[in-house]
Coordinates of C-alpha atoms and ligand atoms in Angstrom, one line a residue:
X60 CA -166.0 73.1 -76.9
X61 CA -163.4 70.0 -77.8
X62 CA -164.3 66.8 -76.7
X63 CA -162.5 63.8 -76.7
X64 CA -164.7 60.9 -76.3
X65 CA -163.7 57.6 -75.2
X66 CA -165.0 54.0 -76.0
X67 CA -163.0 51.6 -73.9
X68 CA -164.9 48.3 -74.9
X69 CA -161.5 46.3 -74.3
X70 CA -160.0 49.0 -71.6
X71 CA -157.2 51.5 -72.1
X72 CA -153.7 51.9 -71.3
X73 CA -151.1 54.4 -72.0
X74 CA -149.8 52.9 -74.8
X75 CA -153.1 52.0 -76.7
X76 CA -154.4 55.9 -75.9
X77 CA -151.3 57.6 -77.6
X78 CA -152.0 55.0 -80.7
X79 CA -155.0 56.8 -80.8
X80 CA -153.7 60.3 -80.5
X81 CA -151.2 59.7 -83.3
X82 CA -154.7 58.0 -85.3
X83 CA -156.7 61.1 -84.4
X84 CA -154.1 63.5 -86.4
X85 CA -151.3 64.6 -84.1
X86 CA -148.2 64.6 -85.8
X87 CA -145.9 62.1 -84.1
X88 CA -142.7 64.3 -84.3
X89 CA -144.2 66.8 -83.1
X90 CA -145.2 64.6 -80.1
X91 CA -141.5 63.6 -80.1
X92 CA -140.5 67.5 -80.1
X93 CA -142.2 68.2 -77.1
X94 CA -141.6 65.2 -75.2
X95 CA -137.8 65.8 -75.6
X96 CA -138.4 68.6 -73.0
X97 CA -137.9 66.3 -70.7
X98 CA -135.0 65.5 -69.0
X99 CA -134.9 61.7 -70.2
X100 CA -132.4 59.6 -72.0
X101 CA -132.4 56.1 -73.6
X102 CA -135.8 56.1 -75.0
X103 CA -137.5 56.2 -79.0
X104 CA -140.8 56.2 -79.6
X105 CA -142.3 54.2 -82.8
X106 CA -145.7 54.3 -84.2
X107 CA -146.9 51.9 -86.7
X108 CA -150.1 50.9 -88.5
X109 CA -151.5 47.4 -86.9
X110 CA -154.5 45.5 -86.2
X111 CA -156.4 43.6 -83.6
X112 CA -159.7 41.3 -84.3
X113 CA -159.4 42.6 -87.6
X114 CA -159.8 46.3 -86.7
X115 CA -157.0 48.7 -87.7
X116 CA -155.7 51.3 -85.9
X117 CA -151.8 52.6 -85.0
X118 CA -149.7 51.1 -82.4
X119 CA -147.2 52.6 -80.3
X120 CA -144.3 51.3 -79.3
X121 CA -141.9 53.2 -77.0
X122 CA -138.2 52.2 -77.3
X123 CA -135.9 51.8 -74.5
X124 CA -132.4 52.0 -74.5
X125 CA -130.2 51.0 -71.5
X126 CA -128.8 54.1 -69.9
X127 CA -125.5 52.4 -69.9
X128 CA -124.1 52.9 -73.0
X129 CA -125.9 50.5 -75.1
X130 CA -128.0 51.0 -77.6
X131 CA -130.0 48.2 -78.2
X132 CA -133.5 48.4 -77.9
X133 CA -134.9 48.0 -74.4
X134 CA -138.2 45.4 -75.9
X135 CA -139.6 43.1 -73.3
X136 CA -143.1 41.1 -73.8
X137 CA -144.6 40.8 -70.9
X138 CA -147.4 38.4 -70.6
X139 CA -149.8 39.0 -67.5
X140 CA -150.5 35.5 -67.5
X141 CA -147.1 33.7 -67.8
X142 CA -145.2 36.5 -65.6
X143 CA -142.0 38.0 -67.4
X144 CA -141.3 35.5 -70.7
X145 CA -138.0 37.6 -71.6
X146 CA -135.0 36.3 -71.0
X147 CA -132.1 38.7 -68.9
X148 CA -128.7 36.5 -69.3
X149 CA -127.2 39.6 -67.8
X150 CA -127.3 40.0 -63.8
X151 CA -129.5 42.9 -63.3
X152 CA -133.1 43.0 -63.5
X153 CA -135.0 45.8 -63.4
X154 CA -138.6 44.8 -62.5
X155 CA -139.9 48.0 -61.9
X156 CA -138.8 49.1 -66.1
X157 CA -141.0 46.5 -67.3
X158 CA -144.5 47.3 -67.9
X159 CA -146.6 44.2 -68.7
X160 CA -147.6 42.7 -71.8
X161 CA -149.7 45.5 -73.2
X162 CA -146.4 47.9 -72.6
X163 CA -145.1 48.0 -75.6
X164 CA -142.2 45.8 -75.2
X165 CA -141.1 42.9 -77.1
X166 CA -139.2 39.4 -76.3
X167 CA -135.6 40.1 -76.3
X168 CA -132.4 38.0 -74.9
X169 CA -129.6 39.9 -73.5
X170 CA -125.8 38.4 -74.0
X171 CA -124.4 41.1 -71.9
X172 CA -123.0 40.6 -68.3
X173 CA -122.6 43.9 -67.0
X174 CA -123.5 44.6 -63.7
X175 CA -124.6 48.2 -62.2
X176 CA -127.0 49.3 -59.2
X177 CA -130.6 48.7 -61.1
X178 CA -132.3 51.5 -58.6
X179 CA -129.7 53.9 -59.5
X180 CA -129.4 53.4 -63.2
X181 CA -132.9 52.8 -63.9
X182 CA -134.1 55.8 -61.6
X183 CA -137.0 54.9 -59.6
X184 CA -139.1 57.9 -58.8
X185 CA -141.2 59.0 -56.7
X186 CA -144.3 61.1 -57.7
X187 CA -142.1 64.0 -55.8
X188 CA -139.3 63.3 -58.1
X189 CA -141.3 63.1 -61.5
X190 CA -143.3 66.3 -60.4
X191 CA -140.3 68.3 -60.1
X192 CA -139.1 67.2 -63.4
X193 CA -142.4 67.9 -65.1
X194 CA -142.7 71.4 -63.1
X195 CA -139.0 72.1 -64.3
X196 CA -139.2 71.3 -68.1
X197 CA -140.4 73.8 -71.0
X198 CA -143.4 72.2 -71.5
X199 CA -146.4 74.6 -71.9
X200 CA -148.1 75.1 -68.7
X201 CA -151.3 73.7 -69.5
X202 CA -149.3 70.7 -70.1
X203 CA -147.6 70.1 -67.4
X204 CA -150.8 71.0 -65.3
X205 CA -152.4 67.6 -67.1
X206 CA -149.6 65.4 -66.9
X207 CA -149.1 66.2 -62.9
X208 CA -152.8 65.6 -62.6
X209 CA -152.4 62.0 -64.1
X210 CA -149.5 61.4 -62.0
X211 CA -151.2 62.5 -58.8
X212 CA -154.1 60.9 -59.0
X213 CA -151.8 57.6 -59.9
X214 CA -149.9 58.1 -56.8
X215 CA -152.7 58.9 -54.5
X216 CA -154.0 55.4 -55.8
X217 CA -150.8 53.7 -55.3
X218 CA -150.1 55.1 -52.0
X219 CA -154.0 54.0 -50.9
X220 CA -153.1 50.6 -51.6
X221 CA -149.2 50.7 -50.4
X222 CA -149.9 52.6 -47.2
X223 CA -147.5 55.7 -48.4
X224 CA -148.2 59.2 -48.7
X225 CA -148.9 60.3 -52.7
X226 CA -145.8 62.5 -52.6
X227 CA -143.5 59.4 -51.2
X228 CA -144.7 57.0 -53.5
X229 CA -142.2 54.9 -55.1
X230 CA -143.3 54.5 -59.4
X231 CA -141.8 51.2 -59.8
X232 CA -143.6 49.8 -63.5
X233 CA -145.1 53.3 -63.5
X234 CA -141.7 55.4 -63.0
X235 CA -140.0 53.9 -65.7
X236 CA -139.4 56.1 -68.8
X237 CA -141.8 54.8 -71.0
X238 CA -145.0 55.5 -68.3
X239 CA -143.6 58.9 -67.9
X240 CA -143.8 59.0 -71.8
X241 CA -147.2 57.3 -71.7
X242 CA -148.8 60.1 -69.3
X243 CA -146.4 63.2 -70.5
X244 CA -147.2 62.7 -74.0
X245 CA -150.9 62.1 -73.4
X246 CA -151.1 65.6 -72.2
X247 CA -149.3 67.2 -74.8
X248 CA -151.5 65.3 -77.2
X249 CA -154.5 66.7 -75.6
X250 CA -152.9 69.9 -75.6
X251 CA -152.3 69.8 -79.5
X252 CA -155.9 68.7 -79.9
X253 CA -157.5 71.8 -78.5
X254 CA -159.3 69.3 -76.2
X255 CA -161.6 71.0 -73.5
X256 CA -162.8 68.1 -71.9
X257 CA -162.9 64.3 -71.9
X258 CA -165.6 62.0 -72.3
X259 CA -166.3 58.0 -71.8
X260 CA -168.7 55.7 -71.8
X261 CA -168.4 52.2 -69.9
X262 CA -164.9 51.4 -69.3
X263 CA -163.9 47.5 -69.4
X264 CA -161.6 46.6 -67.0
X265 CA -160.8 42.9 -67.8
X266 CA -160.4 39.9 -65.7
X267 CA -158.3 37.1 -64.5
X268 CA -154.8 37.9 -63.2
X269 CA -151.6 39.8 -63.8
X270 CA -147.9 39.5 -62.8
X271 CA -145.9 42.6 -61.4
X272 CA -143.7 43.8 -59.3
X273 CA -145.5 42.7 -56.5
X274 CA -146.6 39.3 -57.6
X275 CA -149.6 37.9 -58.8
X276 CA -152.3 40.7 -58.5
X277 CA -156.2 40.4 -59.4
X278 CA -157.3 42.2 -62.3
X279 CA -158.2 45.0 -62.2
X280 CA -155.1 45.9 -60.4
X281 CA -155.1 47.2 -57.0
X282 CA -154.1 50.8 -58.0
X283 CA -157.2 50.7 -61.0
X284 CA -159.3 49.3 -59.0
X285 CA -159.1 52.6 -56.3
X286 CA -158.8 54.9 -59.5
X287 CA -162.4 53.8 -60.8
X288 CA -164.2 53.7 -57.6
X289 CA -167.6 55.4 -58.1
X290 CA -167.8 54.8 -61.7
X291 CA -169.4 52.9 -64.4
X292 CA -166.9 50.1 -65.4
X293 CA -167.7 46.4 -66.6
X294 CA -165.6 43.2 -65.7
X295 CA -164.8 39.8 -67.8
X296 CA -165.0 41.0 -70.8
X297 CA -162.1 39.1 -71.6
X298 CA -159.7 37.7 -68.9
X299 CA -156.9 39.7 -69.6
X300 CA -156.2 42.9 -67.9
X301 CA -157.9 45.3 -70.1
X302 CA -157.2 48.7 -68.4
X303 CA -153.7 49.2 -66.2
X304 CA -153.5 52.2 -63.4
X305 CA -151.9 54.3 -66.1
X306 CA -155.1 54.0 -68.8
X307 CA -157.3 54.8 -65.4
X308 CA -155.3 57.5 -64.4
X309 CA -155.3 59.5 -67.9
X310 CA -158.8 59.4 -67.3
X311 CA -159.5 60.1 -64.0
X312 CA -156.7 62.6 -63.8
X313 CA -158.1 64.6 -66.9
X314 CA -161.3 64.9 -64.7
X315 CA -163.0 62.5 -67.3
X316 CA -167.2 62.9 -67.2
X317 CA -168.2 59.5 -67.6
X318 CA -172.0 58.5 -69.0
X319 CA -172.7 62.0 -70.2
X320 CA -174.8 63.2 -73.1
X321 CA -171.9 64.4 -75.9
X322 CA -173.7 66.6 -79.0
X323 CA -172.0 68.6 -81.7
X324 CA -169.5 67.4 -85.0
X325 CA -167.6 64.5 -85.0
X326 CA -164.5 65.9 -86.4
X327 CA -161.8 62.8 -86.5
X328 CA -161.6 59.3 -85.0
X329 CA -159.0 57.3 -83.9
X330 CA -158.2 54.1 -83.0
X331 CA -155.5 52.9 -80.3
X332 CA -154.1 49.1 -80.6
X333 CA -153.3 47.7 -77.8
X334 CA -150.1 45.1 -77.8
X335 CA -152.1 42.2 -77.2
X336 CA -153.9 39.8 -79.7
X337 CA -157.5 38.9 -77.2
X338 CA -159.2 36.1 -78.9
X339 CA -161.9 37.7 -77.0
X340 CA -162.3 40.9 -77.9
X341 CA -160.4 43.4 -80.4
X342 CA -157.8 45.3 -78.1
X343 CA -158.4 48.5 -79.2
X344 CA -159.9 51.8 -77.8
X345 CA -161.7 54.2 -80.0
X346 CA -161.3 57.6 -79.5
X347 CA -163.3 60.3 -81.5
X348 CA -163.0 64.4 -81.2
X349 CA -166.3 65.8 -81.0
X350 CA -166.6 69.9 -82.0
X351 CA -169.7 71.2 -80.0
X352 CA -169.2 74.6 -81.6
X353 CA -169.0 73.6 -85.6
X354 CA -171.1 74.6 -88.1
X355 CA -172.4 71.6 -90.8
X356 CA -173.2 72.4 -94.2
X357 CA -176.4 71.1 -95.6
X358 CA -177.3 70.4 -98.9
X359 CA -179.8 73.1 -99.0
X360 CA -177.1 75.9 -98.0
X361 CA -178.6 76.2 -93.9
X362 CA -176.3 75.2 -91.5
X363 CA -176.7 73.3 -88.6
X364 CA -174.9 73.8 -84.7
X365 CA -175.7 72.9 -81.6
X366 CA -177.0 75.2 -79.0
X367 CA -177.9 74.7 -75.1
X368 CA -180.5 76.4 -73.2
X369 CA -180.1 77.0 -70.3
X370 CA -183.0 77.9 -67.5
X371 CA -184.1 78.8 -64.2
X372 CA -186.7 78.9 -61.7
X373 CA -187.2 82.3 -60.1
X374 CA -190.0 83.1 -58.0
X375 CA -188.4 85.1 -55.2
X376 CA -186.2 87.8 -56.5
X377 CA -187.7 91.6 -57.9
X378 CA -188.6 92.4 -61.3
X379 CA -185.2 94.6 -61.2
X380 CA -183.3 92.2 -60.3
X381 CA -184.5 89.7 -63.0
X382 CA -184.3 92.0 -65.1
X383 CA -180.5 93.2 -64.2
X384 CA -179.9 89.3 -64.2
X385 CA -180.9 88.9 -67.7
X386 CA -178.7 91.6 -68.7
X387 CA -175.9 90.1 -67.1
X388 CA -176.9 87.1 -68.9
X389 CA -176.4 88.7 -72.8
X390 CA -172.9 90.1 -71.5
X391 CA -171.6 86.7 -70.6
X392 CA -172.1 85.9 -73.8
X393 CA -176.1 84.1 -74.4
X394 CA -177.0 84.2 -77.8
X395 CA -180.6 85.2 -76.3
X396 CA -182.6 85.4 -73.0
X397 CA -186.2 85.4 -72.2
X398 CA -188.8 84.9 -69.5
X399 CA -191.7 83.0 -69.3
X400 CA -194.7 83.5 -66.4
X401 CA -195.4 80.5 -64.4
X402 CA -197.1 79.4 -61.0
X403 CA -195.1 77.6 -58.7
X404 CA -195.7 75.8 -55.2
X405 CA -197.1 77.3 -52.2
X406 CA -198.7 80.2 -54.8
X407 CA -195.8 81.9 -55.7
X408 CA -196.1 83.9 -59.1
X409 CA -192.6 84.4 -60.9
X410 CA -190.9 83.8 -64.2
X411 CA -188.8 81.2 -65.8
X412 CA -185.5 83.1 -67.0
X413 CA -184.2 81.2 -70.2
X414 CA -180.5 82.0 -72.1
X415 CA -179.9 80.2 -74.8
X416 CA -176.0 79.2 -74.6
X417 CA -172.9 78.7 -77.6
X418 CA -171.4 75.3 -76.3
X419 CA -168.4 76.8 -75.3
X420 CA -170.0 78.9 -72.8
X421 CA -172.5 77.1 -70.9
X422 CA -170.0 76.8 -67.4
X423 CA -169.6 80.5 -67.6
X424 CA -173.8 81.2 -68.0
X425 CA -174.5 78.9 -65.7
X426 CA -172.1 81.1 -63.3
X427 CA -174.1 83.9 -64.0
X428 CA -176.9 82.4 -62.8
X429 CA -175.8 81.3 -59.9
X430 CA -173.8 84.3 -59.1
X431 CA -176.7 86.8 -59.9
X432 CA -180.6 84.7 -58.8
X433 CA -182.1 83.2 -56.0
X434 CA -182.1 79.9 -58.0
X435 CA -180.9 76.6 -56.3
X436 CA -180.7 74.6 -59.8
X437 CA -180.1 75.2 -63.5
X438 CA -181.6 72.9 -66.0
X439 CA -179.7 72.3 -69.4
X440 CA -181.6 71.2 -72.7
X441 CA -179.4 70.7 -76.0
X442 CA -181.3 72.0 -78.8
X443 CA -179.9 71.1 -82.6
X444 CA -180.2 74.4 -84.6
X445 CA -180.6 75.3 -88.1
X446 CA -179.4 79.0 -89.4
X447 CA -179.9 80.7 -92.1
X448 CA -176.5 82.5 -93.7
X449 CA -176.6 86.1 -92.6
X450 CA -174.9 89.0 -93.1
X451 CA -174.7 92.7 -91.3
X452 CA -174.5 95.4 -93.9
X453 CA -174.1 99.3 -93.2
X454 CA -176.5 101.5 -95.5
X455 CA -176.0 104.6 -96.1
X456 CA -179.2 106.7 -95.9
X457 CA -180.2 110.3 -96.2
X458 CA -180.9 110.4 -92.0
X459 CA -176.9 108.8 -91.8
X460 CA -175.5 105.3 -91.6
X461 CA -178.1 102.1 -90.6
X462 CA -176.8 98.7 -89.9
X463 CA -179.5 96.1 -91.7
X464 CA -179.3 92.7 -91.0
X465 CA -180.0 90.1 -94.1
X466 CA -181.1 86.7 -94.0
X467 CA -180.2 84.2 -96.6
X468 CA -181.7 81.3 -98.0
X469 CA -181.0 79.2 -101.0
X470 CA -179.0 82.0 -102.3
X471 CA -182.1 84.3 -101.9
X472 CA -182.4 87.4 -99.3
X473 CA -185.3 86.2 -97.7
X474 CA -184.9 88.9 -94.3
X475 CA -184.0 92.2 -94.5
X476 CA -183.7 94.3 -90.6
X477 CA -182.2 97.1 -89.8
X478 CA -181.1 97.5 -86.7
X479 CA -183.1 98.9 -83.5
X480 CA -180.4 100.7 -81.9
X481 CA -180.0 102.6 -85.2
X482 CA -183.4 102.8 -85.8
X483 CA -184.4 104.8 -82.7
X484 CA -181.3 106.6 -82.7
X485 CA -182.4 108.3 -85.8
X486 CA -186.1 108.6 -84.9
X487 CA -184.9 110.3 -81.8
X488 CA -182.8 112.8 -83.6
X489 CA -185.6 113.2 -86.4
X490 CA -188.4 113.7 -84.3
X491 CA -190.4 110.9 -85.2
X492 CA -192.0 107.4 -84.1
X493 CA -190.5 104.5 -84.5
X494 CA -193.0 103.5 -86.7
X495 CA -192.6 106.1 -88.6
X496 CA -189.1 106.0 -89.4
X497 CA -189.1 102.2 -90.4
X498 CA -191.5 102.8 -93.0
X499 CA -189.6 105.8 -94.2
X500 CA -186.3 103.5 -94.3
X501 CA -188.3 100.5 -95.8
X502 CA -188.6 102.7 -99.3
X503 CA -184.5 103.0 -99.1
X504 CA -183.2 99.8 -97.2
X505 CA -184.9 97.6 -100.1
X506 CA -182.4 98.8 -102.7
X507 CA -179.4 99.4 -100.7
X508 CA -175.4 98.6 -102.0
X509 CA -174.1 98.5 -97.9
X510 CA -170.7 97.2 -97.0
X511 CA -170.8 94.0 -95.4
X512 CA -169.6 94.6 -91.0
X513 CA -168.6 92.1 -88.5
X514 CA -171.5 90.6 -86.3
X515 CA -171.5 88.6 -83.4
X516 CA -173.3 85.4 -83.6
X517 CA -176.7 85.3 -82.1
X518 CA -180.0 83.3 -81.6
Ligands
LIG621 O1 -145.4 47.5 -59.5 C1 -146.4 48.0 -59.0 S1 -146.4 48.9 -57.7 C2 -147.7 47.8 -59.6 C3 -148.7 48.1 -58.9 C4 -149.9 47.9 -59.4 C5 -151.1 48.1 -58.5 O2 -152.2 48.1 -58.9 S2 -150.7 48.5 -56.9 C6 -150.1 47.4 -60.7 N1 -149.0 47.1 -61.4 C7 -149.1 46.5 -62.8 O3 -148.0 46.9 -63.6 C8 -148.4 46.8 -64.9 C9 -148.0 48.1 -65.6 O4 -149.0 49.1 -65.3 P1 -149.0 50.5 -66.1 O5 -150.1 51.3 -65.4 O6 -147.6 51.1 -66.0 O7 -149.3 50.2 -67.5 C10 -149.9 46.5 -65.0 O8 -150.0 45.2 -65.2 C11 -150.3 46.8 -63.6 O9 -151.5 46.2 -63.2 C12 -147.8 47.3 -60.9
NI622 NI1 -148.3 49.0 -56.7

């Protein structure tokens, strides 16, 4: 299990989230590869090394070319405060292009006085529109499955708050090229990560006011203020706007668990700069992959992972089918399952079934236990584990072949076990106890030369 976890202490927005990708590892041309799937023109996409506050990180800066012929860059600054501070000497204006101040786009004056039809050349979309194009591209499915959901839960916020249906609603800041690029290549960064899910803790949202398409909006914005209804945010930690709709939306769509416990290895971090200087606070969001499944090394040669148990009340279901559950547990894939006795209200006598769950799999156990008891609940405890190296060997023996397992510790065999199944197998066909037999074996299995045979990992 691959998690991305989020700290938003100044907010997030597209931009400052694909900073971070790029600062997490992903190769920016391959990012640039796969956005080029899309049908879009006019556009370049820069990442550089910056700070903010004194705290370094990578910026990104998406380039945007007029669809015209020109080939200038597109770079606007926006400042939420001021309203627009560029300077168009040309007739057009294309309000809906211009993401504010922290979207990546710097002051520019255009000499040119060329005139065209701003909704056509600059396509404004609507969530219909930039679905299709995402649906029709070669982008991996699991791809365009994210970057729809970011989109749809942007438009179902921008709808709320323009009285429109998601399908009909009109991206103007949003639908320009570079948001597309924003959300787009959030999910194929996501994708390239291996991330399962995404975490985050409180996200800031800002404060004071901002300048759009629509005039002079509160902060948080309208459309973030729907997106983040219901969860943990703080306000005023600076009076800028510290997350946009599009830095909600990657969360929100990517069906972000806010608040929750995150335990396992923290494999890279990343930090996002935003385009801002805050005299308040450093405009950055730190990003950091967290590999629930990985191993660590320690000094002493044990390794240390992460494992969940998982467990459940039963006092209502037969012996049988406890027993058939617990089963079912092992084949989904729990390291180990076991029952404890206990009392419960109103006098009922039953058991406790406990599996003991790899990270990666504690949605599909927790199925099983849903699927196959009586329970109403599952509880979830996160142990830290440390393992001795093992190995599985195959002996050869006079009775035939016996799979021993061997324990290791500081270099040392320090467990030596052949295996049950094997074990009565070969009493059975011998004629003789279990007991027996082990000692018999213990003479032979002490000295063995096996070859070393694939295990699975267990408890
Ligand atoms: O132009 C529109 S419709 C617009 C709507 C809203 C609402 O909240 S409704 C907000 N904004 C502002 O535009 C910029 C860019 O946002 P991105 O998400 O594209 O980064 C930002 O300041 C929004 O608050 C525009
Ligand atoms: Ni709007």
């Amino acid at each position: 299990m691959r998690t991305l976890y989020y700290q938003c202490p100044a907010g997030i927005s597209g931009d400052m989230n694909l900073g971070a990708m790029i600062a997490l590892g992903v190769d920016p041309a391959v990012l640039e590869a796969e956005l080029r799937k899309l049908p879009l023109d006019g556009w370049a996409i820069r990442f550089s090394p910056d700070a903010r506050s004194g705290i370094t990180g990578t910026r990104c800066d998406v380039i945007l070319s007029h669809e015209h012929g020109d080939t200038h860059e597109h770079e606007h600054t926006h400042d939420d405060d001021a309203g627009h501070v560029h300077t168009h000497s040309h007739s057009h204006s294309h309000s809906h292009a211009h993401s504010h101040d922290e979207h990546h786009h710097q002051e520019h004056t255009h000499e040119h006085s060329h005139e065209y039809d701003d909704e056509h050349e600059h396509h404004h979309r609507t969530f219909r529109d930039i679905r299709a194009m995402i649906e029709g591209s070669a982008l991996k499915d699991q791809v365009k499955d994210d970057a729809i959901a970011v989109f749809q839960v942007l438009a179902e916020a921008e709808g709320g708050v323009h009285g429109l249906p998601p399908e009909d609603v009109h991206f103007h800041e949003v639908g320009a090229v570079d948001s597309i690029i924003d959300m787009v290549g959030a999910a194929i960064c996501w994708d390239l990560l291996g991330v399962d899910q995404i975490v985050c803790g409180t996200l800031e949202l800002g404060g004071g006011t901002v300048m759009c398409a629509h005039g002079r909006m509160p902060v948080p914005a309208p459309a973030t203020a729907r997106l983040v209804a219901g969860l943990p945010v703080s306000l005023g930690g600076t009076n800028k706007e510290a997350t946009t709709p599009t830095g909600a939306a990657l969360l929100v769509g990517k069906r972000c668990q806010f608040g929750v416990q995150v335990t396992g290895v923290s494999t890279a971090t990343g930090v996002g700069v935003g385009q801002r200087q805050d005299p308040n606070l450093a405009n950055v969001v730190y990003v950091s992959l967290i590999d629930s499944t990985a191993t660590v090394a320690e000094p002493n040669g044990d390794s240390q992972d992460v494992v969940w148990e998982l467990a459940a009340n039963i006092d209502d279901m037969t012996g049988e089918a406890v027993a058939f559950l617990c089963e079912l547990l092992l084949e989904g894939g729990a390291l180990d399952v076991w029952q404890t006795s206990a009392a419960f209200k109103k006098g009922r006598v039953g058991v406790i079934v406990h599996a003991l769950a790899p990270a990666d799999l504690v949605t599909e156990i927790e199925d099983v236990f849903f699927d196959h008891s009586s329970t109403l609940g599952v509880r979830r405890l996160v142990w830290q584990r440390t393992k001795l190296e093992r190995q599985l060997f195959e002996v050869e023996t006079q009775w035939g072949s016996v799979r021993v397992k061997q324990a290791m510790r500081g270099g040392k065999v320090v467990r030596l076990k052949p295996e049950y199944e094997d074990c009565q197998r070969i009493a059975r066909e011998q004629g003789l106890s279990l007991t027996e037999f082990s000692q018999l074996l213990a003479g032979e299995i002490f000295d063995f030369g096996g070859d070393e045979v694939e295990e699975g990992d267990d408890a």
